[in-house]
PDB file of C-alpha atoms in Angstrom:
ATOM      1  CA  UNK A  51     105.439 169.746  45.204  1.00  0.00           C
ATOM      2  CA  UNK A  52     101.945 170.369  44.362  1.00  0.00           C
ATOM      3  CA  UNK A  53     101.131 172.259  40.965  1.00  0.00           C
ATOM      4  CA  UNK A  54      98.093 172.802  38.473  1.00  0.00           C
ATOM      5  CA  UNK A  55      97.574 169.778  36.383  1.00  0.00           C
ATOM      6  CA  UNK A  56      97.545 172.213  33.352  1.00  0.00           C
ATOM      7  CA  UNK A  57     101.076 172.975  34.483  1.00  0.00           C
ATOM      8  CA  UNK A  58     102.454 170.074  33.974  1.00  0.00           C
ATOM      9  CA  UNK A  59     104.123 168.830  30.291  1.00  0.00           C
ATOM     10  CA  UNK A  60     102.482 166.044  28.075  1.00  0.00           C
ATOM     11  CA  UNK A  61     104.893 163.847  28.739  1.00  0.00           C
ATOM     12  CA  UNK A  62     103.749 164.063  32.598  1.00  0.00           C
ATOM     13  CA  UNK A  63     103.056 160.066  34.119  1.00  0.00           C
ATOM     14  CA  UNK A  64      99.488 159.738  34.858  1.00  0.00           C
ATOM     15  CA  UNK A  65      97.923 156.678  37.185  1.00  0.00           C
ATOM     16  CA  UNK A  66      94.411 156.653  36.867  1.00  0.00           C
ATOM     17  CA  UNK A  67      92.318 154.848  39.754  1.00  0.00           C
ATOM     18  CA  UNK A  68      88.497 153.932  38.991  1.00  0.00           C
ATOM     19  CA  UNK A  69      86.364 153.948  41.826  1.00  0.00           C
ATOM     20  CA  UNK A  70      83.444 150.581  42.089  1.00  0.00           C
ATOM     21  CA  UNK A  71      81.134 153.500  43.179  1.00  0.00           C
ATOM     22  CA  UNK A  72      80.930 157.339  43.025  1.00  0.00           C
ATOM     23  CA  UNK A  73      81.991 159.559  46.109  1.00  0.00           C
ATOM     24  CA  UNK A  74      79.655 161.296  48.024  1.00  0.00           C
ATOM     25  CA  UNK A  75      80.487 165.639  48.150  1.00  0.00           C
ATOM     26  CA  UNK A  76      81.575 165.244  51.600  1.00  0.00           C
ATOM     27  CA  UNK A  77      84.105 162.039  50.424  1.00  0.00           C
ATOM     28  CA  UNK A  78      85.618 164.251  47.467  1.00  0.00           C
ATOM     29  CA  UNK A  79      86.314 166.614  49.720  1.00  0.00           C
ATOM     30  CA  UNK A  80      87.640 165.045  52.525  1.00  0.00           C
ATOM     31  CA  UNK A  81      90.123 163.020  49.635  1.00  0.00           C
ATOM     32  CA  UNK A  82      91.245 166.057  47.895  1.00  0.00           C
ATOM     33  CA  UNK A  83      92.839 167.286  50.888  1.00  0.00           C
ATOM     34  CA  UNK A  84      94.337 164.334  51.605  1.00  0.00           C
ATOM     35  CA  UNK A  85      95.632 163.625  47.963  1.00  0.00           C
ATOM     36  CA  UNK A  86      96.658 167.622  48.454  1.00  0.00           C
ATOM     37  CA  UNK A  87      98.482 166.918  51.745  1.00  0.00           C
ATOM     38  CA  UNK A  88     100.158 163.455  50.012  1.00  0.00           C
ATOM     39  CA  UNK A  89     101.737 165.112  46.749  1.00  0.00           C
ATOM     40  CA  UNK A  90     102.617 168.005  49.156  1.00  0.00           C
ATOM     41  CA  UNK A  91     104.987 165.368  50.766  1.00  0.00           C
ATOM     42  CA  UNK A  92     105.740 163.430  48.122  1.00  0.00           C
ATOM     43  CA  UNK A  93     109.557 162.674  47.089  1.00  0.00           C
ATOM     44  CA  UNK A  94     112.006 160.464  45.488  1.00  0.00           C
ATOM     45  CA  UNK A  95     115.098 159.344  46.521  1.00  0.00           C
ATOM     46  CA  UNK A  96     114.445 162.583  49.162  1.00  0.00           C
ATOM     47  CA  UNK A  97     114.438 165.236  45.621  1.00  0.00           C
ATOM     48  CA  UNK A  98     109.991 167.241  45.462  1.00  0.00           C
ATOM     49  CA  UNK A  99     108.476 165.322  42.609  1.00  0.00           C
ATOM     50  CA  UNK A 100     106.390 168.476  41.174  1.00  0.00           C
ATOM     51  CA  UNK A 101     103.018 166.624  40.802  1.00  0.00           C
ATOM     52  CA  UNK A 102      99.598 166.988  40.693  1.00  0.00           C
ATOM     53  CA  UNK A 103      95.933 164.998  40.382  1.00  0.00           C
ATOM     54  CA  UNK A 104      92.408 165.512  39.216  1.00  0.00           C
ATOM     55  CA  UNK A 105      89.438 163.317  40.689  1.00  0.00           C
ATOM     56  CA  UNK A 106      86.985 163.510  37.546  1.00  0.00           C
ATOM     57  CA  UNK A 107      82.626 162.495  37.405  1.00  0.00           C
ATOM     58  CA  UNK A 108      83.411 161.609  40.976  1.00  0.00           C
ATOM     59  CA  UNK A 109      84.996 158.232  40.541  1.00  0.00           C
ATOM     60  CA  UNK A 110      88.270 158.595  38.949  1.00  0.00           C
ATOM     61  CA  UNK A 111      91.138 159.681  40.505  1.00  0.00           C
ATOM     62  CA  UNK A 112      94.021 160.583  38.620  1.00  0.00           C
ATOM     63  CA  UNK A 113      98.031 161.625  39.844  1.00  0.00           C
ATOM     64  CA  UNK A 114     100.066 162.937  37.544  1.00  0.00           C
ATOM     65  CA  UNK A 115     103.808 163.881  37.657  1.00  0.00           C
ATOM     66  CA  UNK A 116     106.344 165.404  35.583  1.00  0.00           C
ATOM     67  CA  UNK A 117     108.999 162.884  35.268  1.00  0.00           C
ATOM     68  CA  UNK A 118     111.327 164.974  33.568  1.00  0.00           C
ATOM     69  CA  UNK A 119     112.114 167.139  36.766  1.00  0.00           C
ATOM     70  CA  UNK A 120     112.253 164.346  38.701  1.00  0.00           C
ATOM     71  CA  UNK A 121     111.294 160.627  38.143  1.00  0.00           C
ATOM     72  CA  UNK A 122     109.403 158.489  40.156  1.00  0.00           C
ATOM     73  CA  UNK A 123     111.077 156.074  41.485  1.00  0.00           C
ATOM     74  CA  UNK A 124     109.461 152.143  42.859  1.00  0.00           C
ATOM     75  CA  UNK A 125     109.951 153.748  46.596  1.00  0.00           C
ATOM     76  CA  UNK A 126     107.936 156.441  45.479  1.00  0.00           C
ATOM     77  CA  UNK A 127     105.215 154.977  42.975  1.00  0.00           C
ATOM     78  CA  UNK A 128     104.677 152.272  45.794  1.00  0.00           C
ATOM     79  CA  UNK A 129     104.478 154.949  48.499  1.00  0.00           C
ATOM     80  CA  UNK A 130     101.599 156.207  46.315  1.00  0.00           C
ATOM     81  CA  UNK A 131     100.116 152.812  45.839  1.00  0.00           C
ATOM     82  CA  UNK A 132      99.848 152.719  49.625  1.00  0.00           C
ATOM     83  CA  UNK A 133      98.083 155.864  49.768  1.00  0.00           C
ATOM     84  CA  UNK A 134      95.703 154.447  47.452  1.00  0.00           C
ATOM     85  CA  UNK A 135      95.047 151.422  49.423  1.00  0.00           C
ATOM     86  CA  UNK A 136      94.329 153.892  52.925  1.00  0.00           C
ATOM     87  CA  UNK A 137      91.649 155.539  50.639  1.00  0.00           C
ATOM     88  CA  UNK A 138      90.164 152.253  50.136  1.00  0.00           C
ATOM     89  CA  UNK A 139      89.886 151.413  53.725  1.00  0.00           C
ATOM     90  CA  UNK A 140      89.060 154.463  54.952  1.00  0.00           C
ATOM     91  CA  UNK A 141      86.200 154.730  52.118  1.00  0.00           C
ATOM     92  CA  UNK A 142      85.244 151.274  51.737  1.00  0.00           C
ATOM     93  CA  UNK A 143      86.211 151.756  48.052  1.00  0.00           C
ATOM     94  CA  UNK A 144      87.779 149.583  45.881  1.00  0.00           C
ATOM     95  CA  UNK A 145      90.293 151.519  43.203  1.00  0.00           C
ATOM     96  CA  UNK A 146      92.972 149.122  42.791  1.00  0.00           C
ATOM     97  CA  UNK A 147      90.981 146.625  40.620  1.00  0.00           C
ATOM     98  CA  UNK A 148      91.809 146.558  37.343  1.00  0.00           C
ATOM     99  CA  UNK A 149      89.184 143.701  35.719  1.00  0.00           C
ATOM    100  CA  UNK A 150      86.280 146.552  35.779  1.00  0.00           C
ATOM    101  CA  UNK A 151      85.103 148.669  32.903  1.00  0.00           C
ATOM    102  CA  UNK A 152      83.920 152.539  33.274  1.00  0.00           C
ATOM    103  CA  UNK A 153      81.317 153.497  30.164  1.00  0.00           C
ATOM    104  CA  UNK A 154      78.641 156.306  29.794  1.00  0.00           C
ATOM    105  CA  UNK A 155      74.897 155.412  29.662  1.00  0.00           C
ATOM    106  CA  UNK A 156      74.327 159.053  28.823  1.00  0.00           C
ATOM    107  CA  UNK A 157      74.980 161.266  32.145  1.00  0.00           C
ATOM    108  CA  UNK A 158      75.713 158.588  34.219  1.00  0.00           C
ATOM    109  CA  UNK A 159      78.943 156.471  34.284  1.00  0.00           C
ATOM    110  CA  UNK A 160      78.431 152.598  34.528  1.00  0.00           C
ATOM    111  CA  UNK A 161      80.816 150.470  35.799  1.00  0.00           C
ATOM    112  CA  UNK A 162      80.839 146.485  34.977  1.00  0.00           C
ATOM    113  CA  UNK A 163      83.288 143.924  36.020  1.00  0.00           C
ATOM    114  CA  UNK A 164      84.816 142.633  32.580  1.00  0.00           C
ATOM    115  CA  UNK A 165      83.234 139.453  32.051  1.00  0.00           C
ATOM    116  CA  UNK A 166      79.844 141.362  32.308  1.00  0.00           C
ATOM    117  CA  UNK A 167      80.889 143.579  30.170  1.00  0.00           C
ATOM    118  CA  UNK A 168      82.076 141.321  27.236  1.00  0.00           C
ATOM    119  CA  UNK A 169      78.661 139.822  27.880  1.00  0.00           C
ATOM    120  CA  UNK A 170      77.173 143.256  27.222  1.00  0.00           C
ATOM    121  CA  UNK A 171      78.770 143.495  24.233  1.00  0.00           C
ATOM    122  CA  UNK A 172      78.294 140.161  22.375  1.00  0.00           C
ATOM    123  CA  UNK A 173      74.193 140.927  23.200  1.00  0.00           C
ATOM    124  CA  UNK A 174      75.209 144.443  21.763  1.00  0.00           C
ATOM    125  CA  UNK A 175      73.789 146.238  25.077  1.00  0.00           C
ATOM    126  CA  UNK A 176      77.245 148.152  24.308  1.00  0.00           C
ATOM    127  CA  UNK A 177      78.238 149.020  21.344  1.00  0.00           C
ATOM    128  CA  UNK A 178      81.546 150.307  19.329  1.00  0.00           C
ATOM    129  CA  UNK A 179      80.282 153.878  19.551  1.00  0.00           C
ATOM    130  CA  UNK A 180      79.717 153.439  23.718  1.00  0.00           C
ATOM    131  CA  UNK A 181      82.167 156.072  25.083  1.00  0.00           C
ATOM    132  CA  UNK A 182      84.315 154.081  27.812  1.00  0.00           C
ATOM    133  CA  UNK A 183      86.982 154.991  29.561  1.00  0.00           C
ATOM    134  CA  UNK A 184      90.930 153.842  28.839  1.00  0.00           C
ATOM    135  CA  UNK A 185      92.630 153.710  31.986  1.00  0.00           C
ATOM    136  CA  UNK A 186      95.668 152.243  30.466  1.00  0.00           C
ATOM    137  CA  UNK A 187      96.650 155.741  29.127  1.00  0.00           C
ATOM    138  CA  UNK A 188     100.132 156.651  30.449  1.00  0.00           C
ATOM    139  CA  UNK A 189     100.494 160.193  29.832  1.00  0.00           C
ATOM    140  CA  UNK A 190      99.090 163.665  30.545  1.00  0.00           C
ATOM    141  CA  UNK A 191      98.680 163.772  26.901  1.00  0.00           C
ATOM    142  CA  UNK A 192      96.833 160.786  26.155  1.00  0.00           C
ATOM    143  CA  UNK A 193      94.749 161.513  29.218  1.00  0.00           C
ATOM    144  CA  UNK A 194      93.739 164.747  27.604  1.00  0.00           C
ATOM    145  CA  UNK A 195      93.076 162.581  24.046  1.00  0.00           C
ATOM    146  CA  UNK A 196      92.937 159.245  24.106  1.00  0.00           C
ATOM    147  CA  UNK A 197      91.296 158.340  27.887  1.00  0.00           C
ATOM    148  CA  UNK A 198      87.519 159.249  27.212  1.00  0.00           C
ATOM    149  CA  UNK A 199      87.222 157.351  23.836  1.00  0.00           C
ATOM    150  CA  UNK A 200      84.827 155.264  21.775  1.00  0.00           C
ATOM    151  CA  UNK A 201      85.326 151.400  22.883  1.00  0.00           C
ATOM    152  CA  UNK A 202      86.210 150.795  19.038  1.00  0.00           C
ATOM    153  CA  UNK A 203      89.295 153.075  19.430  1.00  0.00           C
ATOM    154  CA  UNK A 204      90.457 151.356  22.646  1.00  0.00           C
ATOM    155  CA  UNK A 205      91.341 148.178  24.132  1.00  0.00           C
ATOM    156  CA  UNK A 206      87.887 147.667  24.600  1.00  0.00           C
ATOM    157  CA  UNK A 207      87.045 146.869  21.096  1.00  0.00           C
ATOM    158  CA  UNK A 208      88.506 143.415  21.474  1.00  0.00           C
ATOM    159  CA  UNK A 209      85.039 142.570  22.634  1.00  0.00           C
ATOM    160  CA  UNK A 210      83.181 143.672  20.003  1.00  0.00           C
ATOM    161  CA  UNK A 211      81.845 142.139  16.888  1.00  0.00           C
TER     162      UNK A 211
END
């Protein structure tokens, strides 16, 4: 069952899936329908898991669902996986890759695999203040605090001096 992300509680799962690249209008359009018509659908063990997503600076798309109405189960969470893995073919997108970083420069949102980022940051090209994005959160809450975040605060800082 599709909701408003608002909707659902804190404790909501999240999956966030970076994009190598951003979408074009047309693209974000064309995939919110189809993320739309996939939560629509969506079940486990044959019970509505009430659920929702967000696609955010036209890269990141993130599903959320409330597991305390209904959980998702490994049919279900791979189910979504394999929706994931259409978008990628149809869009000639990789989201599924989890060795790539997401930072600001600004406006624009930079994405670097992670051995050119830890390169980045021992020349200090980034920095400890460089706002990068924690895809590792787990929550609707710690989207909402924790996924936008200075690298120093995440598990980014690891590669900084």
């Amino acid at each position: 069952m599709l909701v408003e992300f608002n909707v659902l509680s804190d404790d909501a799962k999240v999956w966030i899936y970076q994009a190598n690249r951003s979408f074009s209008e047309t693209e974000l359009e064309e995939i919110k329908l189809k993320l739309a018509g996939f939560i629509t659908q969506w079940t486990a063990h044959g019970s509505d898991l009430q659920a929702s997503f967000e696609i955010k600076y036209k890269r990141f798309i993130i599903i959320a669902v409330d597991q305390e109405r209904q959980a998702a189960t490994g049919c279900s969470i791979d189910a979504s996986v394999h929706f994931i893995q259409q978008l990628e073919k149809e869009y000639n997108v990789d989201l599924l890759d989890k060795m790539n970083v997401s930072y600001k420069q600004g406006e624009y949102i930079a994405y670097k695999d992670l051995k050119d980022f830890r390169k980045m940051a021992k020349d200090k090209a980034v920095t400890g203040k460089t706002i990068v994005f924690n895809n590792l959160v787990a929550t609707k809450a710690e989207f909402l605090e924790n996924w936008e975040v200075p690298a120093k605060e995440s598990w980014h800082g690891r590669f900084l001096n």
